[in-house]
Amino acid sequence: MIIAAHIFAASCQESFLYNCFLPLAKEQPANHFLLFVDKHFYTPDNLPVNIERVDIKPSLKNGLTLHYWYNFKLPSLLKKYEVTHFISESNVLSLRTTIRQFLLIRSMSFLLRKPVVMQEHARYLKRYFAKFLQKAAGVWITEKFLGESLLSKYPAIKEKITYTGHGLNEVFQPIDWEQKEKFLETFSSGTEYFIAECSPVTQANIFSLLKAFSLFKQRQKSAMQLVLLVREIELENCVKDFHLYKYREDVKIISYTNDTSYATMLCASYAAVYLPLQVVTENTGLNALASGIPLITLENTAALSIYGDAALYAGFSEKLIAESMMLLYKDEVLRKKLIEKGLHISYGYNWLTSATKIWQAIKVG
């Protein structure tokens, strides 16, 4: 077989298909794998011999270029390379080819009325998504709640859906007590801290988190600190009027640089607080579980589906968030149970398992 994939992520690390093709290529040396990528997309020089990179043009920056490439460029590429199966991680398929196509879905935020993060091609996806689902030989979902959401809107595709799961970045792992103590001494003068991301999907709730942290400090009389990791937004936009915040000396606001440094801060923290404004499928919460720390998050269908009883769920108010922080702080037995359950869940997320599932889906489809 000759299997082609359109890599639509910003980097290898973020691409589901790239991370699945690596183990697949090693497990299936008799088959050939093609990566259709933008010319600026970095791939290492030591790819398996049966993985071939193909640069595409034009750059797919909006719905118009997506439609043009998928329907007028892609069919000829599939024919040129004698592709037998094509997989897309852009939520788009070609409507002008008879080659079997598979749709990988990691997010359905483009269907939201007012998404926090607006995709440039969201309008295009809303218009054609039903046609893509109809065209697909198979629809692969990385989280089970996505399947439930899909079926509520498109019940006819039930037989096409396959749950694949996904992997996590291996830098997110637990550390031992000595490593943690050494890091805390240099990072926070030996003081424990909660950690939270300030990103486009959580920024609207950061003020509530700061209020919750104030309640925590007032009631517990603790030296506990709060670390806000800022990513994908400007540092100065993280918290409005932060200079007026009473406990600002106990809050560190740090810019995200890379996952390695983030993982070090995460695994050394007391707990992670993840408060997304909308249901998203980013790995923030799972990374916390894989790092061996407890997770406090908002209760919703997606969170319950992903974390189960491995997270501490807070209501949507600073008082309820503070109560969860205090409960975790006072109950070490609960904290240890959440860590154990979280690690157990995170072990199920690995690229080899996902690669095996998509290989079976390709053969069946």
Coordinates of C-alpha atoms in Angstrom, one line a residue:
M1 CA 0.0 0.0 0.0
I2 CA 1.0 3.6 -0.5
I3 CA -0.5 5.8 2.2
A4 CA -0.4 9.6 2.0
A5 CA -1.2 12.0 4.8
H6 CA -1.6 15.8 4.7
I7 CA 0.2 17.1 7.8
F8 CA -1.6 20.3 8.8
A9 CA 0.0 20.9 12.2
A10 CA 2.5 23.6 12.9
S11 CA 5.2 21.1 14.0
C12 CA 6.1 17.4 14.0
Q13 CA 5.4 17.4 17.8
E14 CA 1.8 18.6 17.2
S15 CA 0.9 16.4 14.3
F16 CA -1.1 13.2 15.0
L17 CA -0.4 11.7 11.7
Y18 CA 3.4 12.4 11.7
N19 CA 3.7 10.7 15.2
C20 CA 1.6 7.7 14.0
F21 CA 3.5 7.3 10.7
L22 CA 6.9 6.9 12.5
P23 CA 6.0 3.7 14.3
L24 CA 3.8 2.5 11.4
A25 CA 6.7 2.8 9.0
K26 CA 8.9 0.7 11.2
E27 CA 6.1 -1.9 11.8
Q28 CA 5.2 -2.0 8.1
P29 CA 8.4 -1.9 6.1
A30 CA 6.7 -3.3 2.9
N31 CA 4.4 -0.3 2.7
H32 CA 5.2 3.3 1.6
F33 CA 4.2 6.4 3.5
L34 CA 4.0 10.0 2.0
L35 CA 3.9 13.2 4.0
F36 CA 2.3 16.1 2.2
V37 CA 3.7 19.1 4.0
D38 CA 4.2 22.9 3.6
K39 CA 7.7 23.8 2.5
H40 CA 8.4 25.5 5.8
F41 CA 7.4 22.4 7.9
Y42 CA 10.5 20.9 9.5
T43 CA 11.1 17.1 9.3
P44 CA 14.3 15.4 10.6
D45 CA 16.8 14.0 8.2
N46 CA 16.6 10.5 9.7
L47 CA 13.1 9.6 8.7
P48 CA 12.5 5.9 8.0
V49 CA 13.4 4.9 4.5
N50 CA 9.8 4.1 3.6
I51 CA 8.6 7.6 4.6
E52 CA 8.8 10.2 1.9
R53 CA 8.3 14.0 2.3
V54 CA 6.5 15.8 -0.5
D55 CA 6.4 19.7 -0.3
I56 CA 3.1 21.2 -1.4
K57 CA 2.1 24.6 -2.7
P58 CA 0.5 27.0 -2.4
S59 CA 0.6 27.5 1.4
L60 CA -2.8 26.6 2.8
K61 CA -3.7 29.7 4.8
N62 CA -7.4 30.0 4.4
G63 CA -10.6 28.3 3.1
L64 CA -9.9 29.3 -0.5
T65 CA -6.4 27.8 -0.7
L66 CA -7.6 24.7 1.1
H67 CA -10.4 24.2 -1.4
Y68 CA -8.1 24.8 -4.3
W69 CA -5.4 22.4 -3.2
Y70 CA -7.7 19.6 -2.0
N71 CA -9.8 19.6 -5.2
F72 CA -7.4 20.7 -7.9
K73 CA -3.9 19.8 -6.7
L74 CA -4.3 16.8 -4.5
P75 CA -6.1 14.5 -7.0
S76 CA -3.1 14.7 -9.4
L77 CA -0.6 14.2 -6.6
L78 CA -2.5 11.1 -5.5
K79 CA -2.4 9.8 -9.1
K80 CA 1.3 10.7 -9.6
Y81 CA 2.4 8.8 -6.5
E82 CA -0.1 5.9 -7.0
V83 CA -1.6 6.5 -3.5
T84 CA -4.0 3.8 -2.3
H85 CA -5.2 5.6 0.9
F86 CA -5.2 9.2 1.9
I87 CA -5.6 10.6 5.4
S88 CA -6.3 14.2 6.4
E89 CA -5.8 16.0 9.7
S90 CA -7.1 19.3 8.5
N91 CA -10.8 18.2 8.7
V92 CA -10.9 18.6 4.9
L93 CA -11.2 16.0 2.1
S94 CA -11.1 16.1 -1.6
L95 CA -14.5 15.9 -3.4
R96 CA -12.8 15.2 -6.7
T97 CA -11.1 11.8 -6.2
T98 CA -12.2 8.2 -5.9
I99 CA -9.2 7.2 -3.8
R100 CA -10.2 6.1 -0.3
Q101 CA -9.9 9.0 2.2
F102 CA -9.9 9.0 6.0
L103 CA -10.8 12.0 8.1
L104 CA -8.9 12.5 11.4
I105 CA -10.8 14.7 13.9
R106 CA -9.0 16.2 16.9
S107 CA -11.3 19.2 17.4
M108 CA -14.7 20.4 16.4
S109 CA -14.3 24.0 17.7
F110 CA -15.0 25.3 14.2
L111 CA -18.6 24.3 14.7
L112 CA -19.0 26.5 17.8
R113 CA -21.0 29.6 17.3
K114 CA -18.4 31.8 19.0
P115 CA -15.1 29.8 19.4
V116 CA -12.4 31.3 21.6
V117 CA -9.8 30.6 19.0
M118 CA -11.2 31.4 15.5
Q119 CA -9.7 29.2 12.7
E120 CA -9.2 31.1 9.5
H121 CA -11.0 28.4 7.5
A122 CA -13.8 27.8 10.0
R123 CA -16.4 29.2 7.7
Y124 CA -15.3 26.9 4.9
L125 CA -15.4 23.9 7.2
K126 CA -18.9 24.7 8.4
R127 CA -20.1 24.9 4.8
Y128 CA -18.5 21.6 3.6
F129 CA -17.9 19.5 6.7
A130 CA -21.1 17.3 6.2
K131 CA -19.9 16.6 2.6
F132 CA -16.5 15.6 3.9
L133 CA -18.0 13.2 6.4
Q134 CA -20.1 11.7 3.6
K135 CA -17.1 11.3 1.4
A136 CA -14.9 9.7 4.1
A137 CA -14.3 6.0 4.1
G138 CA -13.6 6.3 7.8
V139 CA -13.8 9.0 10.5
W140 CA -11.2 8.8 13.2
I141 CA -11.5 10.6 16.6
T142 CA -8.8 11.1 19.2
E143 CA -11.2 11.5 22.1
K144 CA -14.4 9.6 22.8
F145 CA -16.5 12.7 23.5
L146 CA -15.8 13.8 19.9
G147 CA -17.7 10.8 18.7
E148 CA -20.7 11.5 20.8
S149 CA -20.7 15.1 19.6
L150 CA -20.4 14.0 16.0
L151 CA -23.2 11.5 16.3
S152 CA -25.6 14.0 17.8
K153 CA -25.2 16.1 14.6
Y154 CA -24.5 13.4 12.0
P155 CA -26.0 10.1 13.1
A156 CA -25.6 8.5 9.7
I157 CA -21.8 8.2 10.1
K158 CA -22.0 5.9 13.1
E159 CA -20.4 2.9 11.3
K160 CA -17.5 5.1 10.0
I161 CA -16.3 6.2 13.4
T162 CA -13.1 4.7 15.0
Y163 CA -11.6 5.8 18.2
T164 CA -7.8 6.1 17.8
G165 CA -6.7 7.9 21.0
H166 CA -3.4 9.8 20.7
G167 CA 0.0 10.1 22.3
L168 CA 1.6 12.6 24.6
N169 CA 4.9 14.3 24.6
E170 CA 7.3 12.1 26.5
V171 CA 8.9 15.0 28.4
F172 CA 5.8 15.1 30.6
Q173 CA 6.8 12.5 33.3
P174 CA 6.9 12.3 37.1
I175 CA 10.1 13.2 38.9
D176 CA 11.4 11.8 42.2
W177 CA 11.2 13.8 45.5
E178 CA 14.9 14.8 45.5
Q179 CA 14.7 16.2 41.9
K180 CA 11.6 18.1 42.9
E181 CA 13.2 19.6 46.1
K182 CA 16.3 20.7 44.1
F183 CA 14.1 22.4 41.5
L184 CA 11.9 24.1 44.1
E185 CA 15.0 25.6 45.9
T186 CA 16.1 27.4 42.8
F187 CA 12.7 28.2 41.3
S188 CA 10.5 29.2 44.3
S189 CA 12.9 29.3 47.3
G190 CA 11.6 25.9 48.3
T191 CA 7.9 26.9 48.3
E192 CA 5.2 24.7 46.8
Y193 CA 3.0 26.2 44.0
F194 CA -0.1 25.6 41.9
I195 CA 0.4 26.0 38.2
A196 CA -2.0 27.2 35.5
E197 CA -1.8 28.1 31.9
C198 CA -2.9 31.6 30.7
S199 CA -3.7 31.0 27.1
P200 CA -6.5 32.0 24.6
V201 CA -8.8 29.3 26.0
T202 CA -8.2 30.0 29.7
Q203 CA -7.4 33.7 29.8
A204 CA -11.1 34.7 30.5
N205 CA -11.0 32.6 33.7
I206 CA -7.6 33.7 35.0
F207 CA -9.1 36.5 37.0
S208 CA -11.4 34.0 38.7
L209 CA -8.4 31.9 39.5
L210 CA -6.6 34.8 41.1
K211 CA -9.7 35.5 43.3
A212 CA -9.8 31.8 44.2
F213 CA -6.1 31.9 45.1
S214 CA -6.8 35.0 47.3
L215 CA -9.5 33.0 49.2
F216 CA -7.1 30.1 49.5
K217 CA -4.3 32.3 51.0
Q218 CA -6.7 34.0 53.4
R219 CA -8.1 30.8 54.8
Q220 CA -5.1 28.6 54.8
K221 CA -2.5 31.1 55.8
S222 CA -0.1 29.3 53.5
A223 CA 3.1 30.3 51.8
M224 CA 1.8 28.5 48.6
Q225 CA 2.5 30.3 45.4
L226 CA 0.8 30.4 42.0
V227 CA 2.6 30.1 38.7
L228 CA 0.9 31.4 35.5
L229 CA 2.4 30.1 32.3
V230 CA 1.6 32.4 29.5
R231 CA 1.4 30.9 26.0
E232 CA 0.0 32.2 22.7
I233 CA -0.9 35.6 24.2
E234 CA 1.2 38.7 25.1
L235 CA 2.7 38.5 28.6
E236 CA 1.2 41.9 29.6
N237 CA -2.3 40.8 28.5
C238 CA -2.4 37.9 30.9
V239 CA -3.9 39.7 33.9
K240 CA -5.3 43.2 33.8
D241 CA -4.2 45.5 36.6
F242 CA -2.0 42.8 38.1
H243 CA 0.0 45.5 40.0
L244 CA -3.1 46.0 42.2
Y245 CA -3.4 42.3 43.1
K246 CA -2.9 41.8 46.9
Y247 CA -0.9 38.5 46.6
R248 CA 1.1 39.5 43.5
E249 CA 4.4 38.7 45.4
D250 CA 3.2 35.0 45.5
V251 CA 2.4 34.8 41.8
K252 CA 4.9 34.2 39.1
I253 CA 4.0 35.0 35.5
I254 CA 6.3 33.2 33.1
S255 CA 6.3 33.1 29.3
Y256 CA 6.1 29.6 27.7
T257 CA 9.3 28.8 25.8
N258 CA 9.2 25.1 25.1
D259 CA 7.7 21.8 26.4
T260 CA 10.9 20.7 28.1
S261 CA 11.1 23.7 30.5
Y262 CA 7.3 23.6 30.9
A263 CA 7.4 19.9 31.9
T264 CA 10.0 20.7 34.6
M265 CA 7.8 23.4 36.1
L266 CA 4.7 21.2 35.8
C267 CA 6.0 18.0 37.4
A268 CA 7.5 19.9 40.3
S269 CA 4.2 21.7 41.1
Y270 CA 1.8 20.8 43.9
A271 CA -1.2 20.7 41.4
A272 CA -2.3 22.0 38.1
V273 CA -5.4 24.2 37.7
Y274 CA -6.9 24.1 34.2
L275 CA -9.9 26.3 33.5
P276 CA -10.8 26.4 29.8
L277 CA -13.6 28.7 28.7
Q278 CA -14.8 26.2 26.1
V279 CA -14.4 22.5 25.5
V280 CA -11.1 21.9 23.7
T281 CA -8.9 18.9 23.0
E282 CA -5.5 20.3 23.8
N283 CA -3.3 18.2 26.1
T284 CA -2.9 20.6 29.0
G285 CA -4.9 18.4 31.5
L286 CA -3.4 15.1 30.3
N287 CA 0.1 16.5 30.5
A288 CA -0.5 17.2 34.2
L289 CA -1.7 13.7 34.8
A290 CA 1.3 12.2 33.0
S291 CA 3.6 14.4 35.1
G292 CA 2.3 12.8 38.3
I293 CA 0.5 15.8 39.7
P294 CA -3.2 16.3 40.6
L295 CA -5.5 18.2 38.3
I296 CA -8.2 20.7 39.2
T297 CA -10.5 21.5 36.3
L298 CA -14.0 22.6 35.4
E299 CA -16.7 19.9 35.1
N300 CA -18.1 19.3 31.7
T301 CA -18.8 16.4 29.3
A302 CA -15.4 16.5 27.7
A303 CA -13.5 16.6 31.0
L304 CA -15.5 13.7 32.5
S305 CA -14.9 11.7 29.3
I306 CA -11.1 12.3 29.4
Y307 CA -10.2 12.4 33.1
G308 CA -12.9 10.3 34.7
D309 CA -12.4 10.2 38.4
A310 CA -8.7 11.2 38.1
A311 CA -9.4 14.9 38.4
L312 CA -10.9 17.2 41.0
Y313 CA -13.8 19.1 39.5
A314 CA -14.6 22.6 40.4
G315 CA -17.7 24.7 39.9
F316 CA -17.6 27.8 37.7
S317 CA -16.9 30.4 40.5
E318 CA -13.9 31.6 42.4
K319 CA -15.4 30.2 45.7
L320 CA -15.8 26.7 44.3
I321 CA -12.3 26.8 42.7
A322 CA -10.8 27.9 46.0
E323 CA -12.7 25.1 47.8
S324 CA -11.1 22.5 45.4
M325 CA -7.7 24.0 46.0
M326 CA -8.2 23.9 49.8
L327 CA -9.5 20.4 49.7
L328 CA -6.5 19.2 47.8
Y329 CA -4.2 21.1 50.1
K330 CA -5.7 19.6 53.3
D331 CA -6.2 16.0 52.1
E332 CA -2.9 14.3 51.2
V333 CA -4.7 10.9 50.8
L334 CA -7.0 12.4 48.2
R335 CA -4.0 14.0 46.4
K336 CA -2.1 10.7 46.3
K337 CA -5.2 8.8 44.9
L338 CA -5.7 11.4 42.2
I339 CA -2.0 11.1 41.2
E340 CA -2.3 7.3 40.9
K341 CA -5.5 7.5 38.9
G342 CA -4.1 10.2 36.7
L343 CA -0.9 8.2 35.9
H344 CA -3.0 5.2 35.1
I345 CA -5.1 7.2 32.6
S346 CA -2.1 8.8 31.0
Y347 CA -0.4 5.4 30.3
G348 CA -3.2 4.7 27.8
Y349 CA -2.1 7.6 25.7
N350 CA 0.8 6.5 23.4
W351 CA 1.5 6.8 19.7
L352 CA 2.2 3.1 19.1
T353 CA -1.4 2.2 20.3
S354 CA -2.9 4.9 18.1
A355 CA -0.7 3.8 15.1
T356 CA -2.0 0.2 15.5
K357 CA -5.6 1.4 15.6
I358 CA -5.3 3.5 12.5
W359 CA -3.6 0.6 10.6
Q360 CA -6.5 -1.7 11.5
A361 CA -8.9 1.0 10.3
I362 CA -7.1 1.4 7.0
K363 CA -7.2 -2.3 6.4
V364 CA -10.9 -2.6 7.2
G365 CA -11.8 0.7 5.4

